[in-house]
Amino acid sequence: ASITIITLSITMGTIMTMSSSNWLMAWIGLELNMLAILPVISKPKTTRASEATTKYFLTQAIASAMMLLASTTNAWQTGNWDILELKNKFSTTIMTLSLLMKMGAAPIHFWLPEVLQGTTLQTALLITTWQKLAPITLMYMISKNIQPTILVSLGVLSMIIGGLGGVNQTQLRKTMAYSSINNLGWTTMIMAFSPNMAIMNILIYITMTTPIFFMMTSTSMKTLQNMSTMWTTSMTTTFSIALLMLSTSGLPPFTGFMPKMLILNELITQKLTMLATLAIMTSLISLLFYLRITYLIMMLTSPMTTPSLTKWRAQNQKSQLMTMMTPTALFIAHLIPAIPS
């Protein structure tokens, strides 16, 4: 029964935020969602999980307070609680920072890797995908009122931090957290110029991350060292996850290349060539750690000898969702011409 209530609250909270037109209702939705996910994060009875839950709670609570501050200030100034009418400059800035903090983009990103590392792979998947939807929807709704400078500078900052942070990790959940920060950077940056493209970028990121986490769960892969013995569990999974990493890094001909190409196209159309160059340079940094993962998986397959313990006895769980999402996450880049800009 408790599982049903928690699942319902997490889904309802996000849906409530996404469908509301009033700041208070949006805030209530986010709050409901946050309270429901706390028991999920603290489910493993370890000190790490409790610490992760505390960190998550504190950051989200502060972000919620900032959100209330911004919407109340706006209501004082303009007498309006409507989400689309957030006209006050101070309010939009505070609100943007609060939403960035909620989704874990730079400069308030420090909680994300820590929380993911402290909890299970399934919860990590939930935090990197579902939990991003509500804040991004709100940001999409107020995007026309936010000053582009803020979005662009914080977006580029997230891209750089996501790249450099991921290079330094051996724990895969932390690497995935930095990968998430990097992708949120792209989303935030393009939000200033083409909000629809930002939504497309985040949806494709979710499509690529979900099968990766599913495969990491089914092969119980947690560190870079675990990966060298991955071929003992399932060869198909091994190759799929290597390709998915390349896709997430944005290499053609995979799906991950699609949002990157469209975003760069949009930036160059709007005469922002320097920004486009900067964006593509930061994506080179993150390419480094995706390629390292791919290399470890591909090159250390059988019959390579390995010093690590092999996992012959690991149970291989099959998931239909994983099977459906993997081809989508790899091979829909040819749909680029069909996407209305």
XYZ file of C-alpha atoms in Angstrom:
341
model
C 0.000 0.000 0.000
C 2.782 2.438 0.898
C 4.444 1.841 -2.492
C 1.195 2.759 -4.261
C 0.812 5.954 -2.230
C 4.416 6.994 -2.826
C 4.280 6.281 -6.571
C 1.000 8.132 -6.857
C 2.346 11.135 -4.940
C 5.515 11.333 -7.046
C 3.534 11.202 -10.295
C 0.711 13.435 -9.074
C 3.118 16.048 -7.731
C 4.880 16.425 -11.065
C 1.645 16.378 -13.067
C 0.121 18.949 -10.725
C 3.070 21.289 -11.233
C 3.071 20.784 -14.984
C -0.654 21.470 -15.366
C -1.066 24.394 -12.992
C -1.275 28.048 -13.987
C -0.871 29.437 -10.482
C 2.463 29.668 -8.644
C 1.011 28.319 -5.403
C -0.379 25.196 -7.058
C 2.931 24.624 -8.853
C 4.725 24.970 -5.526
C 2.364 22.543 -3.791
C 2.934 20.008 -6.586
C 6.734 20.254 -6.228
C 6.456 19.979 -2.454
C 4.251 16.874 -2.660
C 6.670 15.319 -5.120
C 9.666 16.066 -2.874
C 8.077 14.657 0.284
C 7.085 11.485 -1.561
C 10.556 10.805 -2.943
C 12.351 11.135 0.419
C 11.388 7.607 1.604
C 12.413 6.274 -1.807
C 15.926 7.730 -1.488
C 16.309 6.527 2.105
C 15.065 3.008 1.348
C 18.512 1.342 1.600
C 19.074 1.303 5.364
C 22.579 2.733 5.191
C 24.096 5.916 6.612
C 24.908 6.971 3.044
C 21.278 6.784 2.007
C 20.195 8.840 5.010
C 22.849 11.415 4.210
C 21.723 11.538 0.583
C 18.100 12.003 1.691
C 19.073 14.859 4.019
C 21.080 16.596 1.281
C 18.232 16.197 -1.180
C 15.677 17.497 1.289
C 17.711 20.574 2.251
C 18.462 21.654 -1.320
C 14.877 21.129 -2.473
C 13.475 22.943 0.568
C 15.746 25.954 -0.023
C 14.797 25.970 -3.714
C 11.101 25.853 -2.765
C 11.589 28.784 -0.389
C 13.299 30.763 -3.174
C 10.410 29.917 -5.459
C 7.887 31.222 -2.934
C 9.990 34.356 -2.456
C 10.060 35.035 -6.201
C 6.356 34.403 -6.787
C 5.292 36.397 -3.708
C 7.486 39.351 -4.699
C 5.951 39.230 -8.152
C 2.457 39.106 -6.664
C 3.264 42.167 -4.514
C 4.580 44.100 -7.469
C 2.030 43.112 -10.109
C -0.867 41.627 -8.131
C -0.697 38.489 -10.252
C -0.104 34.841 -9.316
C -0.179 33.618 -12.908
C 2.894 31.590 -13.941
C 2.993 33.115 -17.423
C 2.847 36.645 -15.974
C 6.129 36.579 -14.023
C 7.157 40.039 -15.228
C 9.271 41.317 -12.334
C 13.018 41.113 -13.197
C 14.058 40.261 -9.635
C 11.418 37.521 -9.472
C 12.409 35.917 -12.768
C 16.075 35.800 -11.718
C 15.391 34.263 -8.306
C 12.882 31.869 -9.874
C 15.396 30.745 -12.518
C 18.024 30.067 -9.846
C 15.476 28.171 -7.775
C 14.457 25.984 -10.728
C 18.107 25.340 -11.655
C 18.720 24.335 -8.049
C 15.713 21.998 -8.129
C 16.972 20.175 -11.205
C 20.610 20.225 -10.137
C 22.175 22.423 -12.804
C 25.233 24.582 -12.044
C 26.033 26.650 -10.022
C 23.954 24.802 -7.377
C 24.704 21.303 -8.586
C 26.820 19.892 -5.756
C 23.975 17.858 -4.252
C 23.221 15.823 -7.389
C 26.325 13.553 -7.622
C 26.269 13.015 -3.849
C 22.587 12.052 -3.749
C 22.905 9.667 -6.711
C 25.949 8.013 -5.161
C 24.137 7.463 -1.867
C 21.117 5.640 -3.248
C 20.186 2.731 -5.533
C 20.465 2.727 -9.334
C 16.672 2.734 -9.739
C 16.300 5.816 -7.539
C 19.185 7.451 -9.409
C 17.236 6.867 -12.616
C 14.152 8.456 -11.071
C 16.078 11.542 -9.925
C 17.894 12.086 -13.236
C 14.753 11.711 -15.379
C 11.303 12.154 -13.802
C 12.428 14.714 -11.204
C 13.691 17.050 -13.941
C 10.323 17.330 -15.704
C 8.495 19.679 -13.314
C 11.239 22.349 -12.960
C 11.938 22.297 -16.687
C 8.234 22.726 -17.484
C 8.086 25.761 -15.193
C 11.232 27.181 -16.780
C 9.701 26.623 -20.212
C 6.598 28.521 -19.133
C 8.508 31.577 -17.898
C 11.269 31.380 -20.547
C 10.044 34.424 -22.447
C 10.459 36.597 -19.328
C 13.929 35.404 -18.282
C 16.930 37.482 -19.324
C 18.855 35.426 -21.917
C 22.230 36.356 -20.368
C 21.369 34.454 -17.187
C 20.258 31.314 -19.009
C 23.227 31.312 -21.379
C 25.902 31.930 -18.747
C 24.510 29.342 -16.315
C 23.944 26.910 -19.193
C 27.552 27.167 -20.355
C 28.738 26.893 -16.745
C 26.733 23.673 -16.336
C 28.198 22.308 -19.561
C 31.766 22.984 -18.393
C 31.197 21.636 -14.862
C 29.356 18.581 -16.184
C 32.285 17.822 -18.476
C 35.132 18.409 -16.025
C 33.346 16.772 -13.097
C 32.610 13.586 -15.022
C 36.202 13.137 -16.193
C 37.319 12.861 -12.583
C 34.985 10.008 -11.545
C 35.343 6.266 -11.278
C 31.897 5.754 -9.742
C 29.358 5.383 -12.548
C 26.468 6.998 -10.699
C 28.531 10.143 -10.141
C 29.571 10.077 -13.791
C 25.898 9.855 -14.795
C 25.125 12.768 -12.448
C 27.709 14.948 -14.178
C 26.413 13.780 -17.526
C 22.994 14.970 -16.360
C 24.424 18.371 -15.332
C 26.090 18.652 -18.743
C 22.819 17.931 -20.544
C 20.884 20.350 -18.341
C 23.451 22.946 -19.404
C 22.534 22.428 -23.058
C 18.847 22.573 -22.160
C 19.219 25.784 -20.143
C 21.361 27.485 -22.773
C 18.951 26.882 -25.659
C 15.943 27.732 -23.447
C 16.832 31.407 -24.029
C 16.522 31.136 -27.813
C 14.210 28.252 -28.613
C 12.285 26.773 -25.652
C 10.765 23.983 -27.793
C 14.234 22.759 -28.660
C 15.132 22.732 -24.961
C 12.184 20.422 -24.277
C 13.229 18.170 -27.161
C 16.780 18.055 -25.786
C 15.690 16.981 -22.307
C 13.245 14.357 -23.623
C 15.932 12.798 -25.795
C 18.337 12.867 -22.853
C 15.757 11.000 -20.760
C 15.297 8.464 -23.575
C 19.052 7.823 -23.608
C 19.622 7.746 -19.842
C 16.776 5.364 -18.987
C 18.130 2.281 -20.840
C 21.638 3.007 -19.517
C 20.410 2.869 -15.917
C 18.311 -0.225 -16.649
C 21.366 -2.010 -18.029
C 23.511 -0.858 -15.131
C 20.900 -2.308 -12.782
C 20.599 -5.623 -14.596
C 24.371 -6.166 -14.671
C 24.927 -4.563 -11.225
C 27.509 -2.219 -12.665
C 28.563 0.528 -10.242
C 32.182 1.454 -10.922
C 34.519 1.629 -13.897
C 36.198 -1.516 -12.574
C 32.902 -3.468 -12.685
C 32.724 -2.748 -16.402
C 35.763 -4.765 -17.354
C 33.893 -7.947 -16.427
C 30.561 -6.957 -17.859
C 30.775 -9.343 -20.814
C 30.320 -12.266 -18.414
C 26.666 -11.339 -17.859
C 25.378 -10.462 -21.320
C 27.156 -9.639 -24.542
C 24.175 -7.780 -26.054
C 23.845 -5.560 -23.000
C 27.589 -4.905 -23.091
C 27.549 -3.625 -26.666
C 24.270 -1.758 -26.194
C 25.543 0.200 -23.209
C 28.747 1.089 -25.053
C 26.728 2.445 -27.988
C 24.343 4.249 -25.632
C 27.311 6.028 -24.035
C 28.420 7.196 -27.477
C 24.855 8.296 -28.197
C 24.646 10.310 -24.967
C 27.933 12.004 -25.804
C 26.318 13.290 -28.996
C 28.320 11.495 -31.663
C 26.704 10.962 -35.076
C 25.023 8.760 -36.328
C 23.326 8.158 -32.953
C 20.221 9.826 -31.522
C 22.223 12.002 -29.122
C 23.659 13.860 -32.108
C 20.212 15.128 -33.094
C 19.525 17.705 -30.322
C 23.135 18.886 -30.405
C 23.023 19.469 -34.143
C 19.674 21.253 -34.015
C 20.797 23.436 -31.095
C 24.018 24.444 -32.847
C 22.035 25.115 -36.007
C 19.696 27.378 -34.043
C 22.599 29.257 -32.415
C 24.326 29.849 -35.754
C 21.032 30.955 -37.356
C 20.762 33.574 -34.617
C 24.359 34.732 -35.294
C 25.745 33.313 -32.040
C 28.741 31.606 -33.605
C 31.033 32.129 -30.612
C 28.497 30.558 -28.266
C 28.075 27.611 -30.627
C 31.870 27.141 -30.708
C 32.044 27.269 -26.908
C 29.210 24.727 -26.636
C 30.900 22.287 -28.985
C 34.211 22.670 -27.122
C 32.562 21.774 -23.808
C 30.973 18.749 -25.416
C 34.511 17.581 -26.235
C 35.334 17.516 -22.517
C 32.360 15.312 -21.744
C 33.153 13.134 -24.762
C 36.329 12.188 -22.891
C 34.547 10.302 -20.104
C 31.893 8.746 -22.360
C 34.662 7.437 -24.608
C 36.571 6.105 -21.618
C 33.507 4.103 -20.557
C 32.986 2.838 -24.123
C 36.660 1.916 -24.359
C 36.594 -0.015 -21.096
C 33.505 -1.928 -22.173
C 34.545 -2.661 -25.758
C 38.256 -3.353 -25.334
C 38.069 -5.458 -22.199
C 35.681 -8.047 -23.594
C 36.499 -11.762 -23.781
C 39.122 -13.210 -24.294
C 40.968 -10.384 -22.486
C 42.303 -11.443 -19.085
C 41.220 -9.251 -16.207
C 42.313 -8.819 -12.566
C 38.720 -8.071 -11.455
C 36.327 -10.594 -9.987
C 33.983 -12.017 -12.598
C 30.223 -11.974 -12.122
C 29.124 -15.299 -13.593
C 26.374 -15.700 -11.062
C 24.681 -12.328 -11.586
C 21.004 -12.681 -12.442
C 20.182 -11.134 -15.790
C 16.839 -9.346 -15.556
C 15.148 -8.531 -18.832
C 13.027 -5.439 -19.170
C 10.632 -4.708 -22.001
C 10.984 -0.975 -21.471
C 14.753 -1.288 -21.869
C 14.307 -3.308 -25.055
C 11.982 -0.694 -26.527
C 13.999 2.347 -25.509
C 17.445 1.196 -26.602
C 16.811 1.373 -30.391
C 15.071 4.723 -29.892
C 18.024 6.015 -27.908
C 20.411 4.928 -30.648
C 18.878 5.178 -34.080
C 16.375 7.982 -34.575
C 18.831 10.682 -35.652
C 17.607 10.381 -39.244
C 14.355 12.045 -38.125
C 16.073 15.461 -37.998
C 14.410 16.768 -41.221
C 10.964 15.871 -39.828
C 11.337 18.093 -36.762
C 9.696 21.530 -37.082
C 12.128 24.099 -35.700
